[in-house]
Coordinates of C-alpha atoms in Angstrom, one line a residue:
Chain A
X119 CA 0.0 -0.2 0.1
X120 CA 3.1 2.4 0.5
X121 CA 4.9 1.4 -2.6
X122 CA 1.5 2.0 -4.5
X123 CA 0.9 5.7 -3.0
X124 CA 4.3 6.8 -3.6
X125 CA 4.3 5.9 -7.0
X126 CA 0.9 7.2 -7.3
X127 CA 2.3 10.5 -5.9
X128 CA 5.3 10.5 -8.3
X129 CA 3.5 9.5 -11.7
X130 CA 1.1 12.4 -10.2
X131 CA 3.7 15.2 -10.2
X132 CA 5.0 14.0 -13.4
X133 CA 1.7 14.4 -14.8
X134 CA 0.8 17.6 -13.4
X135 CA 4.2 18.9 -15.4
X136 CA 3.3 18.0 -18.4
X137 CA -0.7 19.4 -17.7
X138 CA 1.7 22.4 -17.0
X139 CA 3.1 22.3 -20.2
X140 CA 0.5 22.0 -21.9
X141 CA -1.9 24.9 -20.7
X142 CA -0.9 28.6 -21.4
X143 CA -0.1 30.6 -18.4
X144 CA -2.9 33.1 -16.8
X145 CA -1.4 36.2 -18.4
X146 CA -1.9 34.8 -22.2
X147 CA -4.7 36.9 -23.6
X148 CA -7.9 36.7 -22.7
X149 CA -6.6 35.8 -19.1
X150 CA -10.1 35.0 -17.2
X151 CA -10.3 31.9 -20.0
X152 CA -6.7 30.6 -19.0
X153 CA -7.1 31.3 -15.3
X154 CA -10.5 29.4 -15.3
X155 CA -9.2 26.2 -17.1
X156 CA -6.1 26.2 -14.9
X157 CA -8.2 26.4 -11.9
X158 CA -9.9 23.3 -12.9
X159 CA -7.2 21.5 -14.1
X160 CA -5.0 21.8 -10.7
X161 CA -8.0 21.4 -8.4
X162 CA -6.6 18.5 -7.1
X163 CA -7.7 15.4 -9.3
X164 CA -6.3 11.9 -8.9
X165 CA -4.9 11.8 -12.4
X166 CA -6.3 8.5 -12.9
X167 CA -6.9 8.3 -16.7
X168 CA -3.3 9.9 -17.7
X169 CA -1.7 7.2 -14.8
X170 CA -3.7 4.4 -16.7
X171 CA -2.2 5.9 -19.8
X172 CA 1.1 6.3 -19.1
X173 CA 1.0 2.6 -17.6
X174 CA -0.3 0.6 -20.5
X175 CA 2.2 2.6 -22.3
X176 CA 5.1 0.9 -20.3
X177 CA 3.3 -2.6 -20.1
X178 CA 4.3 -2.9 -23.8
X179 CA 7.1 -0.5 -24.4
X180 CA 10.0 1.0 -23.2
X181 CA 9.2 4.6 -24.2
X182 CA 5.9 4.9 -22.3
X183 CA 6.8 9.0 -22.7
X184 CA 5.3 8.7 -26.2
X185 CA 2.1 8.5 -24.4
X186 CA 2.4 11.3 -22.6
X187 CA 0.2 14.0 -24.9
X188 CA -2.7 11.2 -24.7
X189 CA -2.5 11.4 -21.0
X190 CA -2.7 15.1 -20.7
X191 CA -5.7 15.0 -23.4
X192 CA -7.4 12.4 -21.3
X193 CA -7.3 14.6 -18.1
X194 CA -8.2 17.8 -20.2
X195 CA -11.3 16.0 -21.4
X196 CA -12.3 14.7 -17.9
X197 CA -11.8 18.2 -16.5
X198 CA -14.1 19.5 -19.3
X199 CA -17.0 16.9 -18.2
X200 CA -16.4 17.9 -14.6
X201 CA -17.0 21.7 -15.4
X202 CA -19.6 21.1 -17.5
X203 CA -21.4 18.6 -15.4
X204 CA -21.4 20.8 -12.3
X205 CA -23.2 23.7 -14.5
X206 CA -26.4 24.6 -13.0
X207 CA -28.5 23.4 -16.0
X208 CA -27.1 19.9 -15.2
X209 CA -25.9 18.7 -11.7
X210 CA -26.1 22.2 -10.3
X211 CA -23.0 21.4 -7.7
X212 CA -21.3 24.3 -5.8
X213 CA -18.5 22.1 -4.7
X214 CA -16.1 19.9 -6.4
X215 CA -13.1 18.1 -4.3
X216 CA -14.0 20.6 -1.5
X217 CA -13.6 23.8 -3.8
X218 CA -16.5 25.8 -5.5
X219 CA -16.9 24.5 -8.9
X220 CA -15.6 26.8 -12.0
X221 CA -18.8 28.5 -12.7
X222 CA -19.3 29.9 -9.2
X223 CA -16.0 31.4 -9.4
X224 CA -15.7 32.5 -13.0
X225 CA -19.6 32.6 -13.9
X226 CA -21.6 30.4 -16.0
X227 CA -20.4 31.9 -19.5
X228 CA -16.7 31.3 -18.8
X229 CA -17.1 28.1 -17.3
X230 CA -18.7 26.8 -20.0
X231 CA -16.4 28.1 -22.5
X232 CA -13.6 26.8 -20.3
X233 CA -15.0 23.3 -20.6
X234 CA -15.3 23.9 -24.6
X235 CA -11.4 25.0 -24.5
X236 CA -10.2 22.2 -22.5
X237 CA -11.9 19.4 -24.9
X238 CA -10.4 21.5 -28.0
X239 CA -7.0 21.7 -26.4
X240 CA -6.9 17.4 -25.8
X241 CA -7.3 17.3 -29.5
X242 CA -4.3 20.0 -30.4
X243 CA -2.2 18.1 -27.9
X244 CA -2.8 14.8 -29.6
X245 CA -2.2 16.2 -32.6
X246 CA 1.2 17.5 -31.3
X247 CA 3.4 15.4 -34.1
X248 CA 6.5 17.4 -32.7
X249 CA 7.1 15.3 -29.9
X250 CA 10.3 13.7 -30.0
X251 CA 10.6 10.5 -31.3
X252 CA 6.8 10.4 -31.3
X253 CA 4.9 7.2 -32.5
X254 CA 3.6 6.7 -36.4
X255 CA 1.0 9.5 -37.8
X256 CA -1.3 6.6 -38.6
X257 CA -1.4 5.3 -35.1
X258 CA -1.8 8.9 -33.7
X259 CA -4.9 9.1 -36.1
X260 CA -6.1 6.0 -34.6
X261 CA -5.9 7.3 -31.0
X262 CA -7.7 10.3 -31.7
X263 CA -10.4 8.5 -33.0
X264 CA -11.0 6.1 -29.9
X265 CA -10.6 9.0 -27.4
X266 CA -13.4 11.3 -29.6
X267 CA -15.7 8.3 -30.0
X268 CA -15.2 7.6 -26.2
X269 CA -16.2 11.1 -25.3
X270 CA -18.9 11.4 -27.5
X271 CA -22.7 10.6 -27.8
X272 CA -22.0 6.6 -27.8
X273 CA -19.6 7.3 -25.1
X274 CA -19.3 9.8 -22.2
X275 CA -21.9 12.5 -23.4
X276 CA -24.5 9.7 -24.1
X277 CA -23.6 8.4 -20.5
X278 CA -24.4 11.9 -19.1
X279 CA -27.5 12.3 -21.3
X280 CA -29.0 8.9 -19.8
X281 CA -27.7 10.1 -16.4
X282 CA -29.3 13.3 -16.3
X283 CA -32.7 11.8 -17.7
X284 CA -32.8 9.2 -14.6
X285 CA -32.4 11.6 -11.8
X286 CA -34.9 10.9 -9.4
X287 CA -36.0 7.7 -10.9
X288 CA -35.4 4.0 -9.9
X289 CA -33.9 2.5 -13.1
X290 CA -33.0 -0.7 -13.7
X291 CA -29.6 -2.7 -13.9
X292 CA -29.2 -2.5 -17.5
X293 CA -29.8 1.6 -17.3
X294 CA -27.2 1.6 -14.4
X295 CA -24.8 -0.4 -16.3
X296 CA -25.3 1.8 -19.2
X297 CA -24.9 4.9 -17.5
X298 CA -21.4 3.5 -15.9
X299 CA -19.9 1.8 -18.8
X300 CA -20.6 5.3 -21.0
X301 CA -20.1 8.0 -18.5
X302 CA -16.8 6.6 -16.9
X303 CA -16.0 3.6 -18.6
X304 CA -15.5 5.0 -22.0
X305 CA -12.7 7.1 -21.1
X306 CA -11.1 4.8 -18.8
X307 CA -11.1 2.0 -21.9
X308 CA -9.9 4.8 -24.3
X309 CA -6.9 6.0 -21.7
X310 CA -5.7 2.0 -21.4
X311 CA -6.1 1.4 -25.1
X312 CA -4.4 5.1 -26.2
X313 CA -1.2 3.9 -23.6
X314 CA -1.1 0.6 -25.4
X315 CA -1.4 1.7 -28.8
X316 CA 1.1 4.4 -28.8
X317 CA 3.5 2.1 -26.8
X318 CA 3.3 -0.5 -30.0
X319 CA 0.8 -3.2 -28.5
X320 CA 0.5 -6.1 -30.8
X321 CA -3.1 -6.8 -31.7
X322 CA -2.9 -9.8 -28.7
X323 CA -1.8 -7.1 -26.3
X324 CA -4.2 -4.6 -27.1
X325 CA -7.2 -7.3 -26.4
X326 CA -5.8 -8.1 -23.5
X327 CA -5.6 -4.9 -22.2
X328 CA -8.9 -3.6 -22.9
X329 CA -10.6 -6.4 -21.1
X330 CA -8.6 -5.2 -18.3
X331 CA -9.7 -1.6 -18.6
X332 CA -13.5 -2.7 -19.1
X333 CA -13.0 -4.6 -15.7
X334 CA -11.0 -2.1 -14.1
X335 CA -13.6 1.0 -15.2
X336 CA -16.2 -1.0 -13.7
X337 CA -14.8 -2.2 -10.5
X338 CA -13.5 1.5 -10.0
X339 CA -17.0 2.6 -10.2
X340 CA -18.6 0.2 -8.1
X341 CA -15.9 1.4 -5.3
X342 CA -16.6 4.7 -6.1
X343 CA -20.4 4.2 -5.2
X344 CA -19.4 2.4 -2.0
X345 CA -17.3 5.1 -1.1
X346 CA -20.2 7.6 -1.4
X347 CA -22.1 5.6 1.3
X348 CA -19.2 4.8 3.9
X349 CA -16.9 7.1 3.1
X350 CA -15.5 10.0 5.5
X351 CA -17.0 13.4 4.2
X352 CA -13.9 15.3 5.3
X353 CA -11.5 13.1 3.2
X354 CA -13.9 13.0 0.2
X355 CA -14.2 16.6 -0.1
X356 CA -18.2 16.5 -0.8
X357 CA -21.2 15.3 1.3
X358 CA -21.2 11.9 2.3
X359 CA -24.6 10.3 1.1
X360 CA -25.1 13.0 -1.6
X361 CA -25.7 10.1 -4.4
X362 CA -28.7 8.7 -2.4
X363 CA -29.9 12.4 -1.6
X364 CA -30.4 12.9 -5.2
X365 CA -31.6 9.8 -5.9
X366 CA -28.9 9.1 -8.2
X367 CA -28.7 5.3 -9.1
X368 CA -26.0 3.4 -7.7
X369 CA -24.6 -0.1 -7.0
X370 CA -25.3 0.1 -3.1
X371 CA -28.8 1.2 -4.1
X372 CA -29.7 -1.6 -6.3
X373 CA -27.6 -4.6 -4.6
X374 CA -26.9 -3.4 -0.9
X375 CA -23.4 -2.7 0.4
X376 CA -22.4 -6.3 1.3
X377 CA -23.2 -7.6 -2.5
X378 CA -21.7 -4.2 -3.8
X379 CA -18.6 -5.1 -2.2
X380 CA -18.2 -8.7 -3.4
X381 CA -19.0 -7.2 -6.8
X382 CA -16.1 -5.1 -6.4
X383 CA -13.6 -7.3 -5.5
X384 CA -14.7 -9.9 -8.2
X385 CA -14.4 -7.3 -11.0
X386 CA -10.7 -6.4 -9.8
X387 CA -9.9 -9.5 -10.0
X388 CA -11.1 -10.5 -13.2
X389 CA -9.3 -7.1 -14.2
X390 CA -6.2 -8.5 -12.7
X391 CA -6.5 -11.9 -14.5
X392 CA -6.3 -10.0 -18.0
X393 CA -2.7 -8.8 -17.1
X394 CA -1.7 -12.5 -16.5
X395 CA 0.9 -12.5 -19.6
X396 CA 2.2 -9.3 -18.9
X397 CA 4.1 -10.8 -15.9
X398 CA 6.1 -8.2 -13.9
X399 CA 5.8 -5.7 -16.2
X400 CA 2.2 -5.2 -15.0
X401 CA 2.7 -4.7 -11.5
X402 CA 2.0 -1.4 -11.4
X403 CA -1.5 -1.7 -12.7
X404 CA -2.0 -5.0 -10.5
X405 CA -1.2 -2.3 -7.2
X406 CA -3.3 0.0 -8.7
X407 CA -6.4 -2.1 -9.1
X408 CA -6.0 -3.3 -5.8
X409 CA -5.5 0.4 -4.5
X410 CA -8.8 1.3 -6.2
X411 CA -10.4 -1.0 -4.2
X412 CA -9.0 0.1 -0.9
X413 CA -8.8 3.5 -1.1
X414 CA -10.7 6.0 1.2
X415 CA -10.8 9.0 -1.0
Chain B
X182 CA -24.8 36.4 -59.5
X183 CA -27.3 33.4 -60.5
X184 CA -24.7 31.6 -61.4
X185 CA -22.8 31.7 -58.1
X186 CA -26.3 31.2 -56.5
X187 CA -26.7 27.9 -58.6
X188 CA -23.4 26.6 -57.5
X189 CA -23.9 27.6 -53.9
X190 CA -26.8 25.7 -53.9
X191 CA -25.5 22.7 -55.3
X192 CA -22.5 22.5 -53.3
X193 CA -24.9 23.1 -50.2
X194 CA -26.6 19.8 -51.5
X195 CA -23.6 18.0 -51.5
X196 CA -22.6 19.5 -48.2
X197 CA -25.5 18.3 -46.6
X198 CA -25.4 15.3 -47.7
X199 CA -22.1 14.8 -46.7
X200 CA -23.4 16.0 -42.8
X201 CA -26.3 13.4 -43.1
X202 CA -23.5 11.0 -43.6
X203 CA -21.2 11.8 -40.6
X204 CA -24.4 12.2 -38.0
X205 CA -26.1 9.4 -36.0
X206 CA -29.7 9.4 -36.9
X207 CA -32.5 10.3 -34.4
X208 CA -33.2 6.6 -33.4
X209 CA -29.7 5.9 -32.0
X210 CA -29.7 5.7 -28.3
X211 CA -29.9 8.2 -26.6
X212 CA -32.4 9.6 -29.1
X213 CA -32.6 13.2 -27.7
X214 CA -29.0 14.1 -28.0
X215 CA -28.9 12.9 -31.6
X216 CA -32.2 15.2 -32.4
X217 CA -30.9 18.5 -30.8
X218 CA -27.6 17.9 -32.8
X219 CA -29.4 17.1 -36.0
X220 CA -31.9 20.0 -35.1
X221 CA -28.9 22.6 -35.2
X222 CA -27.2 21.3 -37.9
X223 CA -29.8 21.3 -40.1
X224 CA -31.2 24.6 -39.5
X225 CA -30.4 26.4 -42.5
X226 CA -27.2 27.6 -42.2
X227 CA -25.5 29.2 -45.3
X228 CA -22.5 26.2 -45.2
X229 CA -19.6 29.0 -45.9
X230 CA -17.3 27.3 -44.0
X231 CA -17.4 23.9 -45.5
X232 CA -17.8 25.7 -48.9
X233 CA -14.7 27.6 -48.3
X234 CA -12.8 23.9 -47.5
X235 CA -13.8 22.3 -50.7
X236 CA -13.1 25.3 -52.8
X237 CA -9.5 26.1 -51.1
X238 CA -9.1 22.2 -52.0
X239 CA -10.3 22.4 -56.0
X240 CA -7.9 25.6 -56.5
X241 CA -5.0 23.5 -55.6
X242 CA -5.7 19.9 -56.8
X243 CA -8.3 17.7 -59.0
X244 CA -9.5 15.8 -55.6
X245 CA -11.1 18.1 -53.7
X246 CA -13.3 15.4 -51.9
X247 CA -10.0 14.8 -49.8
X248 CA -11.3 17.6 -48.1
X249 CA -14.9 16.5 -47.4
X250 CA -14.2 15.3 -43.8
X251 CA -12.8 18.7 -43.0
X252 CA -15.7 20.5 -44.7
X253 CA -17.9 18.4 -42.3
X254 CA -15.9 18.9 -39.2
X255 CA -15.8 22.7 -40.0
X256 CA -19.5 23.2 -39.8
X257 CA -19.8 21.0 -37.0
X258 CA -17.6 23.2 -34.7
X259 CA -19.3 26.1 -36.2
X260 CA -22.9 24.8 -35.0
X261 CA -21.8 24.0 -31.7
X262 CA -20.1 27.5 -31.3
X263 CA -23.8 28.9 -32.0
X264 CA -25.7 26.4 -29.9
X265 CA -23.5 28.0 -27.1
X266 CA -23.3 31.3 -27.8
X267 CA -27.3 31.2 -28.0
X268 CA -27.3 30.0 -24.0
X269 CA -29.1 31.8 -21.9
X270 CA -25.4 32.3 -19.7
X271 CA -24.1 33.9 -23.0
X272 CA -26.1 35.8 -25.6
X273 CA -29.4 34.4 -24.0
X274 CA -31.1 34.3 -28.0
X275 CA -34.2 32.7 -28.4
X276 CA -34.3 32.5 -32.0
X277 CA -31.5 31.5 -34.6
X278 CA -32.1 31.5 -38.3
X279 CA -35.9 32.3 -37.4
X280 CA -36.3 29.3 -35.7
X281 CA -36.1 28.4 -31.8
X282 CA -32.7 28.0 -30.4
X283 CA -31.5 24.5 -29.4
X284 CA -32.1 25.2 -25.6
X285 CA -35.5 26.4 -26.1
X286 CA -36.4 23.3 -27.8
X287 CA -34.5 20.7 -25.7
X288 CA -33.4 22.4 -22.6
X289 CA -30.1 23.8 -21.7
X290 CA -28.6 20.5 -20.3
X291 CA -29.0 18.9 -23.9
X292 CA -28.1 21.9 -25.3
X293 CA -24.6 22.3 -23.7
X294 CA -24.2 18.6 -24.5
X295 CA -25.2 18.9 -27.9
X296 CA -22.4 21.6 -28.5
X297 CA -20.2 19.2 -26.4
X298 CA -21.0 16.2 -29.0
X299 CA -20.5 18.8 -32.1
X300 CA -17.3 19.6 -31.2
X301 CA -16.2 15.8 -30.2
X302 CA -17.6 14.6 -33.6
X303 CA -15.5 17.1 -35.7
X304 CA -12.1 15.1 -34.2
X305 CA -13.6 12.1 -35.1
X306 CA -14.4 13.0 -38.6
X307 CA -11.4 14.5 -39.2
X308 CA -9.3 11.0 -38.0
X309 CA -11.3 9.3 -40.7
X310 CA -8.6 7.6 -42.0
X311 CA -11.0 4.9 -43.7
X312 CA -11.9 7.7 -46.3
X313 CA -11.1 6.4 -49.7
X314 CA -8.1 7.7 -51.5
X315 CA -7.2 10.0 -48.6
X316 CA -4.5 12.3 -47.9
X317 CA -1.3 11.7 -46.1
X318 CA -1.8 11.0 -42.1
X319 CA 0.6 13.7 -41.5
X320 CA -1.1 16.3 -43.3
X321 CA -4.2 15.1 -41.8
X322 CA -2.5 15.5 -38.0
X323 CA -1.4 19.0 -39.0
X324 CA -5.2 20.0 -40.2
X325 CA -6.4 18.6 -36.9
X326 CA -3.7 20.5 -35.1
X327 CA -4.8 23.9 -36.7
X328 CA -8.6 23.5 -36.6
X329 CA -8.1 22.8 -32.7
X330 CA -5.9 26.0 -32.5
X331 CA -8.5 28.1 -34.6
X332 CA -11.2 26.7 -32.5
X333 CA -9.2 27.1 -29.1
X334 CA -8.7 30.2 -26.6
X335 CA -6.0 31.5 -28.7
X336 CA -9.0 31.7 -31.7
X337 CA -12.6 31.6 -31.8
X338 CA -13.1 30.9 -27.7
X339 CA -10.7 33.9 -26.8
X340 CA -13.0 36.1 -29.4
X341 CA -16.0 34.8 -27.9
X342 CA -14.3 35.7 -24.5
X343 CA -13.8 39.2 -25.3
X344 CA -17.0 39.6 -27.2
X345 CA -19.1 38.7 -23.9
X346 CA -16.6 41.0 -21.7
X347 CA -16.9 44.0 -24.2
X348 CA -21.1 43.7 -24.1
X349 CA -22.3 47.2 -23.1
X350 CA -19.3 48.9 -23.5
X351 CA -17.7 51.1 -26.5
X352 CA -14.8 49.6 -27.6
X353 CA -11.8 50.7 -29.7
X354 CA -11.0 49.6 -33.1
X355 CA -8.2 47.1 -31.5
X356 CA -10.9 45.3 -29.7
X357 CA -13.3 45.1 -32.2
X358 CA -10.5 43.6 -34.9
X359 CA -9.3 41.2 -32.3
X360 CA -12.9 39.9 -31.7
X361 CA -13.8 39.6 -35.2
X362 CA -10.5 38.1 -36.1
X363 CA -10.7 35.8 -33.6
X364 CA -14.4 34.8 -33.4
X365 CA -15.1 34.4 -36.9
X366 CA -12.1 34.8 -38.7
X367 CA -9.8 32.1 -37.3
X368 CA -12.3 29.4 -38.3
X369 CA -12.5 31.0 -42.0
X370 CA -8.9 30.9 -42.3
X371 CA -8.6 27.5 -40.6
X372 CA -11.3 26.4 -43.3
X373 CA -9.3 27.7 -46.3
X374 CA -5.9 26.3 -44.9
X375 CA -7.6 22.9 -44.4
X376 CA -8.7 22.6 -47.8
X377 CA -5.4 24.0 -49.1
X378 CA -3.6 21.3 -47.3
X379 CA -5.4 18.5 -48.0
X380 CA -5.5 19.6 -51.6
X381 CA -1.7 19.3 -51.2
X382 CA -1.0 23.1 -52.0
X383 CA 2.6 24.0 -51.9
X384 CA 4.0 26.4 -49.6
X385 CA 3.4 29.0 -52.0
X386 CA 0.0 28.1 -52.7
X387 CA -0.8 27.8 -48.9
X388 CA 0.5 31.4 -48.5
X389 CA -1.5 33.2 -51.1
X390 CA -4.9 31.1 -50.0
X391 CA -4.1 32.3 -46.1
X392 CA -4.0 35.8 -47.5
X393 CA -7.2 35.5 -49.2
X394 CA -9.0 33.7 -46.2
X395 CA -7.8 36.6 -43.9
X396 CA -9.2 39.5 -46.3
X397 CA -12.2 37.6 -47.0
X398 CA -12.8 36.9 -43.3
X399 CA -12.9 40.5 -42.8
X400 CA -14.9 41.5 -45.6
X401 CA -17.3 38.7 -44.3
X402 CA -17.9 40.3 -41.1
X403 CA -17.9 43.7 -41.9
X404 CA -20.5 42.8 -44.8
X405 CA -22.4 41.0 -41.9
X406 CA -22.5 44.1 -39.7
X407 CA -23.7 46.2 -42.4
X408 CA -26.5 43.7 -43.1
X409 CA -27.6 43.8 -39.5
X410 CA -28.3 47.8 -40.2
X411 CA -29.7 47.8 -43.6
X412 CA -31.2 44.3 -44.0
X413 CA -34.4 43.0 -44.3
X414 CA -35.6 41.6 -41.0
X415 CA -38.2 38.7 -42.6
X416 CA -35.2 37.6 -45.1
X417 CA -32.4 37.8 -42.3
X418 CA -34.4 35.6 -39.6
X419 CA -33.7 38.0 -36.5
X420 CA -34.7 41.7 -35.8
X421 CA -32.9 44.5 -37.6
X422 CA -30.7 46.4 -35.3
X423 CA -30.4 43.7 -32.9
X424 CA -26.6 44.4 -32.5
X425 CA -27.0 48.2 -31.9
X426 CA -29.9 47.5 -29.0
X427 CA -27.5 45.0 -27.5
X428 CA -25.0 47.6 -27.8
X429 CA -22.6 45.2 -29.5
X430 CA -19.3 46.8 -31.2
X431 CA -19.7 46.9 -35.0
X432 CA -18.0 48.3 -38.0
X433 CA -21.0 50.8 -38.6
X434 CA -21.2 51.7 -35.0
X435 CA -17.5 52.8 -35.4
X436 CA -17.2 53.9 -38.6
X437 CA -20.7 55.0 -39.8
X438 CA -22.2 53.4 -43.1
X439 CA -20.9 54.6 -45.8
X440 CA -17.5 54.1 -44.7
X441 CA -18.1 50.3 -43.7
X442 CA -19.2 49.7 -47.1
X443 CA -16.4 51.2 -48.5
X444 CA -13.7 49.0 -46.4
X445 CA -15.8 45.9 -47.0
X446 CA -15.3 46.7 -50.7
X447 CA -11.5 47.6 -50.4
X448 CA -11.1 44.3 -48.2
X449 CA -13.1 42.3 -50.7
X450 CA -10.5 43.3 -53.5
X451 CA -7.7 43.0 -51.6
X452 CA -8.5 38.7 -51.3
X453 CA -9.4 38.9 -54.8
X454 CA -5.9 40.0 -55.8
X455 CA -4.4 37.1 -53.6
X456 CA -6.1 34.5 -55.8
X457 CA -4.4 36.2 -59.1
X458 CA -1.6 33.2 -59.3
X459 CA -4.6 30.6 -59.8
X460 CA -6.2 32.0 -62.9
X461 CA -9.5 30.2 -63.8
X462 CA -9.5 27.8 -61.1
X463 CA -10.0 30.2 -58.6
X464 CA -12.8 31.4 -60.3
X465 CA -15.6 30.3 -57.9
X466 CA -13.7 32.1 -54.7
X467 CA -13.5 35.4 -56.3
X468 CA -17.4 35.1 -57.3
X469 CA -18.0 34.0 -54.0
X470 CA -16.1 36.8 -52.6
X471 CA -18.2 39.0 -54.5
X472 CA -21.3 37.2 -53.5
X473 CA -20.5 37.7 -50.0
X474 CA -20.9 41.7 -50.5
X475 CA -23.9 41.8 -52.6
X476 CA -26.1 39.2 -50.5
X477 CA -29.1 40.1 -48.7
X478 CA -29.0 37.6 -46.2

């Protein structure tokens, strides 16, 4: 547990530096939009998606830095989705990770545009062909295509649409599964696949890592739902039980806490099974999967 | 005038077909997001940006269809920017081209997501490598990069930020020029350059077409400002003089109507001068430039 925490902190620092390199500074005209983008990007996220990109690349390659632009792009897309989700017209959240949300600080108009800008910037970063020792252009195009699909209406946006439409309603398991697979699962899957593709994975390796990503994404989401029930408010930075109060559909709501914890464990084991062929190279991904189950925030 | 109108109608039909090919149908789950996207894309736009993409490609190449994905992407980005600009937190417009705006029909949450989805879809379309007889991957990556930059905070979004911040204020010429060059100019420039790049333009040809695009964009914007003063409400589909009532800064407000008309003519002539080297191949672009000055909507 100590080793993985240190690893996560080190990798987080590397990723924060890369995010810094790809963002405009606060003085660049017009300043307010760059301030709002930086405010949300540096709001203390776990950097899970970029960590997955780089970890998948290192499983198949000795040049995981090739995947750094994709890691940055995925975090930009994740951050844009949080800014837009928090808007009054959507979830209407005043707090995110214990701090006022983007629109509470910069107003709705700038928050909408900051989200738009991070989504746009993600694709600018992805198309950075000046990256030293970069991967082949055809691979980069495939990665752009997969990330756009994962973020679009058949992926993340589709999940958000169904989630919004389901609010205040008792939903069934297929709908809950759809929401999770699309709202968070699609981008996690794209993160792992992007890293694998940019690292030069073979077709078989890509298939194994895709299986890992799908199971990992589900385990992560169940664990997140559980944390909302049992977590500590101060550690989480948001009110515990907020999902239940908003009548959001969650695994504990549908299956109870104990069965949900069992499901999270089983799904994480399934994820780890997909990594067997990679031996010691997948040590970090295995530990990360365990960590996601055991974390308290 | 008759010839160019016929050409524009024919090209518009071709572009509408391409837009149709790259959009999900209304039944695809979740339906409401695809309905909202189609509602705004097929709201009767002039298709100026895709027309410019294809026209620039045909000036330098006999295979302008190579630029079709970029044409579609630019129209998606233009449409997303209109949906978000119309939101209550931004310009708060109820009508666009004589029809209720996206958020009036589908609600704010779906309108925000429909804009996000069109921006995302633009990059999916751009990375469509399965396009028959397509251009080289490195060129496609350059085009993605230029379009992302033109749509981002140093381009279109920057222009929108400054436009919003200037509302209700008397602004000076440098600020007006900044807004125009960024809010509309950047995407028009990217449209022409994308077409040129995908058509295989030489460095000299690209330079000439970039000069054309910059002058054309300015002439288009001045003509648009003039139309707002002298245009016919029924033809335009929005209340005449709405810019003046909103205290938006325009060329007629700063320079008067007559001088603005002179400036539009001079700038259009400058644009046409940039096309000299292309001879008869640029016949359509020349006629389009004239048409933009003389149109009544």
